[in-house]
XYZ file of C-alpha atoms in Angstrom:
763
model
C -51.793 -77.449 209.006
C -52.099 -74.970 206.034
C -52.563 -76.256 202.618
C -50.234 -75.287 199.775
C -50.965 -72.149 197.522
C -54.370 -72.286 195.711
C -54.507 -73.085 192.197
C -56.583 -71.790 189.518
C -58.984 -74.875 188.057
C -61.228 -74.801 185.236
C -64.924 -75.690 185.604
C -63.939 -79.380 184.776
C -61.151 -79.625 186.914
C -63.530 -77.845 189.833
C -65.895 -80.893 189.351
C -63.260 -83.394 189.505
C -62.295 -81.695 192.777
C -65.570 -81.719 193.984
C -65.646 -85.687 193.318
C -62.535 -86.198 195.153
C -63.786 -84.646 198.014
C -66.417 -87.193 198.430
C -63.756 -90.003 198.114
C -62.077 -91.851 201.090
C -59.417 -89.468 202.991
C -56.786 -92.324 202.905
C -54.268 -92.646 200.169
C -51.551 -95.131 199.315
C -48.050 -93.655 198.576
C -44.976 -95.234 196.952
C -41.963 -93.432 198.576
C -38.523 -93.827 196.995
C -37.055 -96.040 199.740
C -36.377 -99.922 199.911
C -39.927 -100.540 201.007
C -41.685 -103.388 199.079
C -45.253 -101.980 199.700
C -46.666 -98.151 199.613
C -47.468 -96.732 202.782
C -50.899 -95.048 204.185
C -51.360 -91.186 204.689
C -54.480 -89.109 205.596
C -55.478 -86.343 203.684
C -56.141 -83.114 205.832
C -59.789 -82.171 205.946
C -60.406 -79.318 203.414
C -57.713 -80.786 201.029
C -58.862 -82.529 197.616
C -57.785 -85.973 197.417
C -54.522 -86.101 195.233
C -55.001 -87.705 191.938
C -53.001 -91.082 191.278
C -49.918 -90.459 189.618
C -49.186 -87.377 191.182
C -46.462 -86.190 193.774
C -47.156 -85.697 197.705
C -44.739 -84.662 200.422
C -45.249 -87.159 203.083
C -43.285 -87.829 206.680
C -41.325 -91.137 206.725
C -39.900 -91.144 210.448
C -37.806 -88.061 211.227
C -37.952 -86.818 207.777
C -40.236 -85.757 204.503
C -39.921 -87.543 201.166
C -41.455 -86.899 198.132
C -43.586 -90.071 197.033
C -46.016 -91.050 194.389
C -49.949 -91.496 194.658
C -50.424 -95.133 193.549
C -54.163 -95.490 195.036
C -56.691 -92.492 196.150
C -59.553 -94.356 197.138
C -58.591 -96.574 200.067
C -61.579 -97.769 201.775
C -59.568 -99.380 204.801
C -56.047 -99.506 206.207
C -54.107 -102.049 207.663
C -53.164 -100.112 210.748
C -55.226 -98.059 213.337
C -56.499 -94.864 211.595
C -55.098 -92.945 214.285
C -51.580 -93.920 213.734
C -51.808 -92.897 210.406
C -49.886 -89.523 209.465
C -51.349 -86.663 207.153
C -49.641 -85.458 204.101
C -47.517 -82.370 204.174
C -47.912 -81.057 200.669
C -49.498 -81.876 197.457
C -46.580 -81.349 194.908
C -48.611 -81.683 191.642
C -52.243 -80.470 190.816
C -52.397 -83.014 188.347
C -51.359 -86.578 187.732
C -47.483 -86.608 186.120
C -47.251 -90.248 185.936
C -50.009 -91.796 183.440
C -51.652 -95.037 184.198
C -49.866 -96.491 181.519
C -46.462 -96.024 183.060
C -47.891 -96.709 186.623
C -48.898 -100.040 185.894
C -45.427 -100.791 184.152
C -43.701 -99.130 186.996
C -45.463 -101.217 189.769
C -44.767 -104.532 187.575
C -41.228 -103.988 187.446
C -41.245 -103.399 191.547
C -42.841 -106.609 191.873
C -40.920 -108.742 189.234
C -37.312 -107.178 190.522
C -38.251 -107.222 193.930
C -37.575 -103.757 194.766
C -39.936 -100.764 196.208
C -42.440 -99.243 193.977
C -41.712 -95.974 194.966
C -37.911 -96.786 193.490
C -39.370 -97.539 190.120
C -41.632 -94.698 189.998
C -39.053 -92.433 190.643
C -37.090 -94.007 187.754
C -40.485 -93.403 185.831
C -41.234 -89.651 186.883
C -40.273 -86.527 185.742
C -36.583 -85.569 185.814
C -35.682 -83.492 188.764
C -33.269 -80.774 188.999
C -35.198 -78.108 186.949
C -38.286 -76.342 188.057
C -40.015 -75.402 184.909
C -39.914 -74.520 181.150
C -37.502 -71.814 179.849
C -39.386 -68.564 179.498
C -37.984 -66.091 176.925
C -39.026 -62.539 175.999
C -40.241 -62.331 172.353
C -40.538 -59.173 170.423
C -42.297 -58.223 167.280
C -42.631 -54.962 165.483
C -45.920 -53.338 165.474
C -47.858 -51.796 162.353
C -47.191 -48.385 164.100
C -43.243 -49.180 164.227
C -43.364 -50.794 161.069
C -45.147 -47.646 159.331
C -42.637 -45.056 161.335
C -39.624 -46.982 160.067
C -40.886 -46.662 156.506
C -41.490 -43.023 157.080
C -37.817 -42.729 158.171
C -36.310 -44.929 155.477
C -38.326 -42.675 152.761
C -36.825 -39.502 154.151
C -40.303 -37.714 154.102
C -42.045 -35.801 156.794
C -43.042 -38.024 159.506
C -46.515 -37.899 160.526
C -45.272 -38.954 164.362
C -43.305 -36.722 166.432
C -39.948 -37.443 167.838
C -37.018 -39.453 166.471
C -35.090 -42.619 167.455
C -31.253 -43.541 168.202
C -29.383 -45.663 166.383
C -29.926 -48.915 168.633
C -33.806 -48.045 168.216
C -33.310 -47.955 164.494
C -31.209 -51.131 164.842
C -34.121 -53.056 166.579
C -36.629 -51.991 164.245
C -34.534 -52.737 161.375
C -34.048 -56.036 162.649
C -37.376 -57.062 163.633
C -38.968 -55.714 160.444
C -37.207 -58.479 158.516
C -38.922 -61.174 160.357
C -42.332 -62.539 160.111
C -42.458 -64.011 163.621
C -40.170 -61.886 165.924
C -37.096 -62.552 167.531
C -36.249 -63.424 171.142
C -34.282 -61.221 173.713
C -31.157 -63.345 173.707
C -30.836 -63.299 169.812
C -31.485 -59.379 169.856
C -28.721 -58.461 172.552
C -26.298 -60.844 170.648
C -26.968 -58.411 167.711
C -26.429 -55.255 169.794
C -30.075 -54.459 171.166
C -29.951 -54.102 174.733
C -33.158 -54.716 176.881
C -33.440 -51.082 177.700
C -33.783 -49.981 174.232
C -36.869 -52.815 173.711
C -38.312 -51.442 176.601
C -38.439 -47.833 175.311
C -39.912 -49.087 171.941
C -42.618 -50.836 173.530
C -43.406 -47.741 175.631
C -43.946 -45.897 172.497
C -45.923 -48.846 170.649
C -43.268 -49.441 168.302
C -42.863 -52.974 169.325
C -44.643 -55.793 171.450
C -43.080 -58.068 173.524
C -44.422 -61.300 175.605
C -42.976 -64.376 177.204
C -42.779 -67.433 175.293
C -41.692 -70.876 176.338
C -38.390 -72.125 174.581
C -37.611 -75.422 174.170
C -34.030 -76.764 175.102
C -33.286 -79.509 172.360
C -30.034 -81.345 172.809
C -27.739 -79.512 170.767
C -25.159 -81.843 170.155
C -27.527 -84.674 168.700
C -28.977 -82.785 165.499
C -29.535 -84.766 162.251
C -27.780 -84.864 158.916
C -29.763 -85.496 155.536
C -31.252 -89.054 155.660
C -31.433 -91.013 152.523
C -35.101 -91.429 152.323
C -35.059 -93.003 148.868
C -32.423 -95.674 149.691
C -33.430 -98.752 147.900
C -34.184 -101.734 150.263
C -32.330 -105.012 149.483
C -34.698 -108.016 148.624
C -33.971 -109.437 151.949
C -34.737 -105.901 153.880
C -38.060 -105.662 151.649
C -39.261 -109.005 152.910
C -38.520 -108.242 156.165
C -39.944 -104.901 156.391
C -43.506 -106.369 154.648
C -43.710 -108.939 157.311
C -43.082 -106.513 160.058
C -45.300 -103.828 158.806
C -48.308 -106.306 158.540
C -47.704 -107.313 161.912
C -47.555 -103.848 163.215
C -50.837 -103.076 161.028
C -52.592 -106.000 163.257
C -51.933 -103.866 166.643
C -51.481 -106.559 168.562
C -48.564 -107.877 171.096
C -45.760 -109.415 169.143
C -42.231 -110.053 169.685
C -39.744 -110.469 166.618
C -35.931 -111.247 166.954
C -34.207 -109.364 164.165
C -31.036 -111.530 163.651
C -29.123 -109.572 161.166
C -25.309 -109.606 160.546
C -23.524 -106.247 160.812
C -24.136 -103.878 158.011
C -27.160 -105.800 156.956
C -29.564 -102.371 157.235
C -31.279 -103.027 160.551
C -31.650 -99.289 161.236
C -33.519 -98.792 158.008
C -36.002 -101.481 158.940
C -36.520 -99.508 162.408
C -36.949 -96.219 160.545
C -39.657 -97.443 158.008
C -41.474 -99.116 160.629
C -41.735 -96.160 162.517
C -42.792 -94.009 159.709
C -45.477 -96.661 159.100
C -46.440 -96.704 162.944
C -46.634 -92.960 162.810
C -49.210 -93.151 159.722
C -51.203 -95.530 161.682
C -51.567 -93.224 164.513
C -49.046 -95.155 166.739
C -46.153 -93.725 168.580
C -42.677 -95.427 168.634
C -39.969 -96.194 171.245
C -36.247 -96.624 170.261
C -33.610 -98.093 172.692
C -30.007 -98.097 172.296
C -27.746 -99.512 175.004
C -25.527 -96.614 175.478
C -25.779 -92.700 175.520
C -22.818 -92.843 172.721
C -24.956 -94.496 170.243
C -27.864 -92.031 170.434
C -26.484 -89.520 168.136
C -26.103 -92.085 165.259
C -29.750 -93.243 165.760
C -30.832 -89.594 165.854
C -28.961 -88.631 162.710
C -31.116 -91.344 160.981
C -34.525 -90.340 162.635
C -34.477 -86.528 162.829
C -34.722 -85.463 159.232
C -37.720 -87.773 158.916
C -39.704 -86.828 162.424
C -38.111 -83.461 162.651
C -39.498 -81.780 166.007
C -41.706 -84.800 166.641
C -38.801 -86.759 168.041
C -37.620 -86.369 171.459
C -34.469 -87.727 173.181
C -34.140 -89.095 176.791
C -31.151 -90.108 178.623
C -29.108 -89.060 181.524
C -26.389 -87.394 179.574
C -28.690 -84.385 178.814
C -28.782 -80.988 180.760
C -31.232 -80.616 183.286
C -33.157 -78.302 181.365
C -33.182 -80.563 178.421
C -34.329 -83.594 179.962
C -37.273 -81.445 181.267
C -38.176 -80.121 178.335
C -37.887 -83.523 176.480
C -39.654 -85.173 179.289
C -42.907 -82.962 179.323
C -42.969 -82.191 175.483
C -43.503 -86.127 175.412
C -45.979 -85.848 177.946
C -48.019 -83.259 176.047
C -48.430 -85.549 173.040
C -46.029 -83.496 170.969
C -43.692 -86.288 170.271
C -44.315 -89.475 167.984
C -40.668 -90.952 168.403
C -38.654 -91.224 171.634
C -34.851 -92.232 171.135
C -32.952 -93.134 174.342
C -31.251 -95.544 176.513
C -32.980 -97.793 179.123
C -34.496 -95.333 181.237
C -36.679 -94.045 178.302
C -38.588 -97.459 178.491
C -40.440 -95.290 181.123
C -41.158 -92.370 178.754
C -44.638 -91.035 179.114
C -45.577 -91.527 175.831
C -49.128 -92.805 174.986
C -50.447 -95.146 172.272
C -47.254 -96.948 171.916
C -47.457 -99.237 168.999
C -43.870 -100.205 168.335
C -40.905 -100.656 170.440
C -37.257 -101.072 168.953
C -34.577 -102.268 171.046
C -31.571 -102.050 169.086
C -28.362 -104.287 170.084
C -30.764 -106.111 172.560
C -28.147 -108.487 173.604
C -26.027 -105.393 175.117
C -24.990 -105.829 179.082
C -26.094 -102.001 179.466
C -29.435 -102.423 179.345
C -29.223 -103.904 182.759
C -29.106 -101.017 185.305
C -26.506 -102.153 188.043
C -28.670 -99.775 190.920
C -31.994 -100.069 192.373
C -34.039 -100.521 190.868
C -31.994 -103.336 188.748
C -34.349 -103.902 185.839
C -33.388 -104.995 182.382
C -34.284 -102.600 179.852
C -34.927 -105.100 177.153
C -37.407 -107.153 179.470
C -39.120 -104.168 180.601
C -39.660 -103.234 176.920
C -41.369 -106.574 176.490
C -43.772 -106.126 179.175
C -44.643 -102.397 178.082
C -45.593 -104.083 174.503
C -47.319 -106.573 176.010
C -49.521 -104.432 178.205
C -49.938 -102.035 175.213
C -50.577 -104.609 172.699
C -47.505 -103.594 170.693
C -44.880 -104.860 168.372
C -41.404 -105.148 170.129
C -38.378 -105.509 167.593
C -35.258 -107.258 169.175
C -32.466 -106.029 166.950
C -28.685 -107.786 167.156
C -26.003 -109.375 164.998
C -25.326 -111.468 167.986
C -28.765 -112.083 169.909
C -28.284 -112.684 173.538
C -28.746 -116.608 174.689
C -32.171 -115.805 176.218
C -33.618 -114.235 173.169
C -32.541 -116.454 170.620
C -33.687 -119.592 172.802
C -37.005 -118.001 173.068
C -36.945 -117.637 169.416
C -35.951 -121.474 168.838
C -38.846 -122.282 171.088
C -41.302 -120.185 168.857
C -42.084 -117.703 171.623
C -40.254 -115.076 169.736
C -40.581 -114.662 166.019
C -37.225 -115.029 164.343
C -36.098 -113.074 161.372
C -32.812 -112.873 159.690
C -30.834 -110.504 157.526
C -27.980 -112.924 156.368
C -26.391 -110.274 153.755
C -24.930 -106.751 153.732
C -26.536 -104.085 152.036
C -23.385 -103.510 150.193
C -23.342 -106.838 148.659
C -19.607 -106.957 150.197
C -19.041 -110.000 151.917
C -18.492 -110.153 156.067
C -15.010 -109.279 156.851
C -12.214 -112.195 156.841
C -10.795 -112.906 160.207
C -7.085 -113.722 160.782
C -6.332 -115.329 164.466
C -2.755 -114.243 165.606
C -1.459 -116.841 168.350
C 0.381 -114.657 170.951
C 2.333 -117.233 172.217
C 4.160 -117.703 169.099
C 4.876 -113.881 168.876
C 6.117 -114.148 172.566
C 8.374 -116.815 171.841
C 9.733 -115.228 168.832
C 10.137 -111.387 169.973
C 9.665 -111.588 173.682
C 6.829 -111.040 176.337
C 6.937 -106.990 175.991
C 5.340 -107.228 172.408
C 1.800 -105.493 172.352
C 0.997 -105.295 168.537
C 1.750 -108.394 166.439
C 3.815 -107.994 163.397
C 0.574 -108.833 161.248
C -1.559 -105.966 162.773
C 1.474 -103.545 162.457
C 1.746 -104.283 158.811
C -1.811 -104.230 158.240
C -2.215 -100.833 159.688
C 0.493 -99.383 157.570
C -0.905 -100.842 154.347
C -4.518 -99.219 155.254
C -2.701 -95.937 155.959
C -0.687 -96.031 152.741
C -4.107 -96.686 151.104
C -5.920 -93.724 152.537
C -8.280 -96.210 154.444
C -8.977 -96.177 158.218
C -8.369 -98.779 161.189
C -10.095 -99.427 164.431
C -8.159 -101.213 167.284
C -9.987 -102.515 170.291
C -8.822 -103.493 173.739
C -11.455 -103.759 176.270
C -9.474 -102.370 179.254
C -8.620 -98.604 179.655
C -5.426 -97.293 181.158
C -1.839 -97.724 180.459
C -1.217 -100.783 182.603
C -3.544 -103.080 184.627
C -1.169 -103.299 187.633
C 2.234 -102.211 189.525
C 4.348 -105.099 190.538
C 7.526 -104.663 192.979
C 10.106 -107.276 192.221
C 11.615 -106.741 195.628
C 8.545 -107.543 198.052
C 6.379 -109.433 195.171
C 3.182 -107.155 195.901
C 1.108 -105.144 194.009
C -0.161 -101.643 194.233
C -4.206 -102.439 195.458
C -7.181 -100.413 196.410
C -7.462 -100.246 199.787
C -11.235 -100.125 199.384
C -11.598 -102.793 196.730
C -10.277 -106.388 196.110
C -8.605 -105.122 192.871
C -5.371 -103.707 191.854
C -4.730 -100.092 190.949
C -4.852 -99.349 187.024
C -1.953 -97.157 186.020
C -2.843 -93.912 183.989
C 0.247 -92.438 182.263
C -1.523 -89.502 181.012
C -2.697 -88.152 184.294
C 0.311 -89.649 186.174
C -1.829 -91.574 188.431
C -2.822 -95.013 189.956
C -6.626 -95.465 190.272
C -9.295 -97.653 191.079
C -12.197 -98.156 188.552
C -15.010 -99.114 191.156
C -14.622 -96.722 194.052
C -12.333 -93.815 192.346
C -9.732 -93.902 194.891
C -6.146 -92.810 193.327
C -2.807 -92.012 194.376
C -0.046 -90.464 192.231
C 2.207 -92.651 190.253
C 5.572 -93.295 191.625
C 8.665 -94.965 190.575
C 9.027 -96.810 194.181
C 6.816 -99.583 195.529
C 3.888 -98.195 197.836
C 4.775 -101.109 200.398
C 8.591 -101.304 200.622
C 9.616 -98.399 198.817
C 11.841 -100.757 196.474
C 13.064 -99.422 193.581
C 12.270 -102.526 191.282
C 8.524 -101.897 190.151
C 7.258 -102.908 186.876
C 3.929 -102.122 184.869
C 1.907 -105.382 184.090
C -0.870 -105.637 181.685
C -1.817 -103.269 178.828
C -4.606 -100.685 178.481
C -5.924 -98.628 175.714
C -3.205 -95.863 176.619
C -0.442 -98.063 176.083
C -2.097 -99.370 172.634
C -2.558 -95.573 171.228
C 1.569 -95.199 172.421
C 2.467 -98.655 170.444
C 0.729 -97.472 167.557
C 2.178 -93.893 167.179
C 5.454 -95.567 167.653
C 4.866 -98.418 164.834
C 3.311 -96.002 162.676
C 4.585 -92.637 163.342
C 2.647 -90.918 160.003
C -0.824 -92.031 161.490
C -3.119 -89.831 162.875
C -4.156 -91.723 166.079
C -6.799 -90.901 168.582
C -8.205 -93.042 171.710
C -11.786 -93.321 172.755
C -12.632 -94.736 176.165
C -13.986 -93.050 179.412
C -11.033 -91.156 180.132
C -10.951 -89.235 176.689
C -14.829 -88.643 176.207
C -16.039 -87.652 179.870
C -16.707 -84.273 178.511
C -20.325 -84.053 177.145
C -20.425 -84.069 173.591
C -16.994 -85.450 173.265
C -18.018 -88.584 171.789
C -20.268 -87.254 168.888
C -17.207 -84.702 168.369
C -14.558 -87.711 168.081
C -16.731 -89.734 166.143
C -17.335 -86.685 163.676
C -13.666 -86.473 163.189
C -13.191 -89.886 162.379
C -16.217 -89.728 160.121
C -14.578 -86.761 158.167
C -11.302 -88.964 157.991
C -9.351 -86.468 160.329
C -8.360 -89.659 161.930
C -6.814 -92.807 160.527
C -6.463 -95.174 163.430
C -9.085 -95.065 166.288
C -8.074 -96.967 169.370
C -10.756 -97.539 171.986
C -12.659 -99.832 174.254
C -16.045 -101.709 173.655
C -17.618 -98.240 173.070
C -16.260 -98.258 169.464
C -17.612 -101.666 168.953
C -21.046 -101.310 167.948
C -23.614 -99.523 166.108
C -20.849 -97.178 164.206
C -20.679 -97.061 160.507
C -17.445 -95.976 158.829
C -17.073 -96.948 155.030
C -13.498 -96.080 155.098
C -12.690 -98.741 157.947
C -10.931 -101.828 156.412
C -9.087 -103.089 159.019
C -10.130 -103.927 162.874
C -7.465 -105.046 165.257
C -8.294 -106.569 168.326
C -5.653 -106.652 171.137
C -5.922 -109.486 173.814
C -9.167 -110.872 172.590
C -9.384 -113.540 175.295
C -9.184 -110.677 178.218
C -12.927 -111.201 179.170
C -12.522 -115.136 179.547
C -10.571 -115.004 182.950
C -13.629 -113.381 184.561
C -15.186 -115.745 187.173
C -18.714 -115.158 185.159
C -21.084 -117.672 183.285
C -21.358 -115.049 180.733
C -17.789 -114.628 179.881
C -17.918 -116.590 176.547
C -20.872 -114.904 175.356
C -19.420 -111.434 175.876
C -16.338 -112.503 174.375
C -18.223 -113.776 171.136
C -20.322 -110.831 170.885
C -17.522 -108.196 171.474
C -15.200 -109.703 168.550
C -18.170 -110.288 166.029
C -19.454 -106.674 166.650
C -16.079 -105.139 166.357
C -15.167 -107.084 163.547
C -18.352 -105.924 161.837
C -17.047 -102.433 161.619
C -14.679 -103.303 158.888
C -15.754 -103.583 155.151
C -18.802 -101.423 155.233
C -17.583 -99.657 151.907
C -16.531 -100.551 148.778
C -13.209 -102.042 150.020
C -13.398 -105.666 151.554
C -13.003 -105.826 155.308
C -10.313 -107.582 157.463
C -10.277 -108.241 161.333
C -6.929 -109.222 162.985
C -7.365 -111.306 166.622
C -4.708 -111.283 168.707
C -5.217 -114.101 171.285
C -3.898 -116.822 173.607
C -6.569 -119.258 173.370
C -6.697 -119.414 169.609
C -8.849 -122.725 170.068
C -11.771 -121.566 172.385
C -15.024 -122.134 170.769
C -16.159 -118.264 171.729
C -12.967 -117.060 169.453
C -13.115 -119.882 166.858
C -16.925 -119.171 165.963
C -16.422 -115.455 165.887
C -13.540 -115.697 163.622
C -15.989 -117.452 161.436
C -18.958 -115.255 162.008
C -20.785 -118.436 163.083
C -23.412 -117.523 165.579
C -25.460 -120.594 165.195
C -22.063 -122.687 165.868
C -21.271 -120.569 168.995
C -25.096 -120.941 170.158
C -24.962 -124.899 170.118
C -21.586 -124.966 172.202
C -22.568 -122.234 174.678
C -26.439 -123.605 175.097
C -24.796 -126.865 176.013
C -22.508 -125.571 178.431
C -25.190 -123.489 180.186
C -27.411 -126.586 180.461
C -24.870 -128.659 181.809
C -24.101 -126.150 184.669
C -27.268 -125.272 185.065
C -27.270 -121.533 184.127
C -29.576 -119.477 182.034
C -31.588 -119.573 179.661
C -31.816 -123.297 180.600
C -33.245 -121.922 184.254
C -34.008 -118.737 186.111
C -31.340 -117.091 188.252
C -31.248 -114.741 191.224
C -28.074 -113.137 192.635
C -28.068 -112.398 195.853
C -25.079 -110.265 197.519
C -24.627 -109.600 201.377
C -22.465 -107.134 202.374
C -20.783 -106.545 205.717
C -17.901 -104.761 207.463
C -16.011 -107.862 208.054
C -15.824 -111.187 205.842
C -16.968 -113.134 209.175
C -20.114 -111.116 209.660
C -21.098 -111.082 205.733
C -20.786 -114.730 206.006
C -22.614 -115.236 208.977
C -25.550 -113.145 207.358
C -25.304 -114.915 204.072
C -25.923 -118.323 205.898
C -28.835 -117.074 207.598
C -30.245 -116.081 204.193
C -29.313 -119.402 202.537
C -31.012 -121.134 205.575
C -34.293 -119.147 204.681
C -34.115 -119.703 201.035
C -33.479 -123.632 201.671
C -36.483 -123.488 204.176
C -39.040 -121.957 201.336
C -37.496 -123.706 198.365
C -39.494 -126.422 196.630
C -37.437 -127.918 193.410
C -35.124 -124.849 193.482
C -31.198 -124.907 193.973
C -29.417 -122.675 196.663
C -25.720 -122.122 196.189
C -23.407 -120.555 198.955
C -22.903 -118.592 201.052
C -19.167 -117.919 199.410
C -17.291 -114.805 199.086
C -17.918 -113.182 196.081
C -15.527 -112.857 193.155
C -15.259 -109.148 193.993
C -14.928 -109.798 197.544
C -14.558 -106.381 198.681
C -16.067 -103.438 196.914
C -16.045 -99.787 198.534
C -14.953 -100.742 202.089
C -17.372 -103.560 202.252
C -16.823 -107.367 202.089
C -19.176 -109.049 199.739
C -20.593 -112.541 200.276
C -22.564 -114.408 197.381
C -25.479 -116.782 197.564
C -27.354 -118.151 194.326
C -30.550 -119.276 193.950
C -31.507 -121.039 190.752
C -34.869 -122.502 189.360
C -36.937 -124.032 186.743
C -40.068 -122.056 187.512
C -39.384 -118.108 187.445
C -42.437 -117.408 189.871
C -41.642 -119.719 192.342
C -38.209 -118.631 192.211
C -38.942 -115.091 193.040
C -41.584 -115.993 195.784
C -39.128 -118.236 197.664
C -36.264 -115.012 197.644
C -39.426 -112.860 198.533
C -40.399 -114.993 201.413
C -36.643 -115.315 202.539
C -36.229 -111.758 202.579
C -39.450 -110.912 204.567
C -38.294 -113.236 207.260
C -35.018 -111.171 207.737
C -36.059 -107.649 207.971
C -32.892 -106.754 209.773
C -31.034 -107.586 206.843
C -32.648 -105.806 204.341
C -30.405 -102.866 203.702
C -27.406 -105.388 203.717
C -28.455 -107.304 200.862
C -28.416 -106.595 196.919
C -31.146 -108.778 195.063
C -30.508 -108.943 191.278
C -33.206 -110.810 189.237
C -31.898 -112.219 185.913
C -28.356 -110.992 186.518
C -26.190 -110.223 183.455
C -23.064 -110.989 185.783
C -22.573 -112.727 188.959
C -19.576 -110.846 190.187
């Protein structure tokens, strides 16, 4: 076996290699497969031992995969040394995963019961881009500058020869710049590469390849009001957190601030203080669509010392932002949950904005929660972590009430305006008086018309996209269902199709029943497409736009649409939950919520919490300017405590009612929970495997509870039947050990079981 291409090494690196040659020839490699432990490999004779944190190509069965070295000084291996395979290639000459990130990733793998290679893959450098973008850069030489001056003066040239019009254009363009220009810009100005090469040959121009950073163009910044005067509440909060930051120790603070109370300004000033102290900062937001707003605040202050990390960037942008961070050229990283693994050293402050948001929980392996991993990273780094929200999660607020987190409150808006008034519309009365086809209540329509006449703006929320949620046949009483999932197909009128939002299956929209071909079909349920049409019909003079996954799928569409709304080019913005949080539009004075109780019918213990959070967050979008705000909430259950407390902006009242329910039903945060989903080709097969798993769990249980197996609420997904087992316990560590032991006793079922530690949903 031949080693890879030789790499030039500095004397220091050569000395390190010499030391590595003396080490053990065995290493431990974490591969991106569902294996709970790293695999052992041998380093071939004559090869340097790979560094911990570097990547190697290794054989796993019949294929080769790229893994990460987690240990390189292995003195003994658990199997026969002769059975250990050699590594195939050293991908990196240096460690790309730092000890800091390595420690965090290995903790996450252990806590969430997944493979260490799977978390290290999420923590490693982004794939799909082999290197930095290199561009030829040109500068005019002193010879070229003198020649151009002589030509311009019209005097006798001391140099022989003449130049053509393109060469003159090139020299005149370059002479006006102090640092030169890149080839793409020169070509754009009419100077081809051949012209530049001729000028180089004559000594008039010099050129070299330079690295060009690919910055996320759509996430630039506008001028931030750095001189903004803090309110008295903000000043007290900032002073306290700054003192904590200066102590440079692990500390968790829950910043419970009402909507519009200026939490982002606190984040910014803390980040400035951290930079002054020589510390670096991580700022997490729950969704990609919220990064532009945060970047617009931080970019004017930190400039190129700020990096962005999320999956919505191009491969080149992700590559450059990641490597720029790793090189120590960045002080602040803003991103979604994956940014918690950013290669940022000396972190002193971590901000988790909208910490309650379920988007922080990854639904694929590794199923980590960005907020909880952020707290662990802060603990390992001895840093301050600030959890911010107007509607904190029950887990975080419970920790604060028990004194484990510091509870900090911002109770007033920075504008001095009161929180919006909330009016509840009982849609049962609307239906009795106007029929069941009514979508928008009279109060909401009147409110929209009044705001438009005053030049103000309106947001209308319905947390369901599409036009209708189902197609029902009156002849055979059937609905058009997905053949792969246990859900009905959602109607999208714009695309003229019926679609499953889980597996992507779709079929053309037909006027006939898909089963009996009957003509008497009707659309039931409503989505954002229907709301958009109803608003246009009720208020024809309004400029209406819709914001959901269907309208903002293209890159940059979210920023573009929000920018139009901010420029007052849109009167009414209709959308799903992506319009409910993190946005600040002073001209919005009315928020309408259609079907506020839509989430209460979901078989999930967090349904009430999500409903309260969504209603409170979206109501808080109104009244952030000079005019007072109002929210109109349409519901069939006006007396439900989540809707009642949201209408009064009463978080403490909701917390008391909800925590009582959780304790009575033995749900988090009163105890720990693990959700296990068993998949099978048939329901019978899944139930049999689920029974085996439940038996093993009970065998290893001490004082834990095991519920199931039972068909999951979403009984079929992407062609597979799903069965559910729930494990509960008061001791989080013992609960995980019980699950780990049970899974170890059933290796055959490993790939058929999904393990979700601390789930945010039990569907």
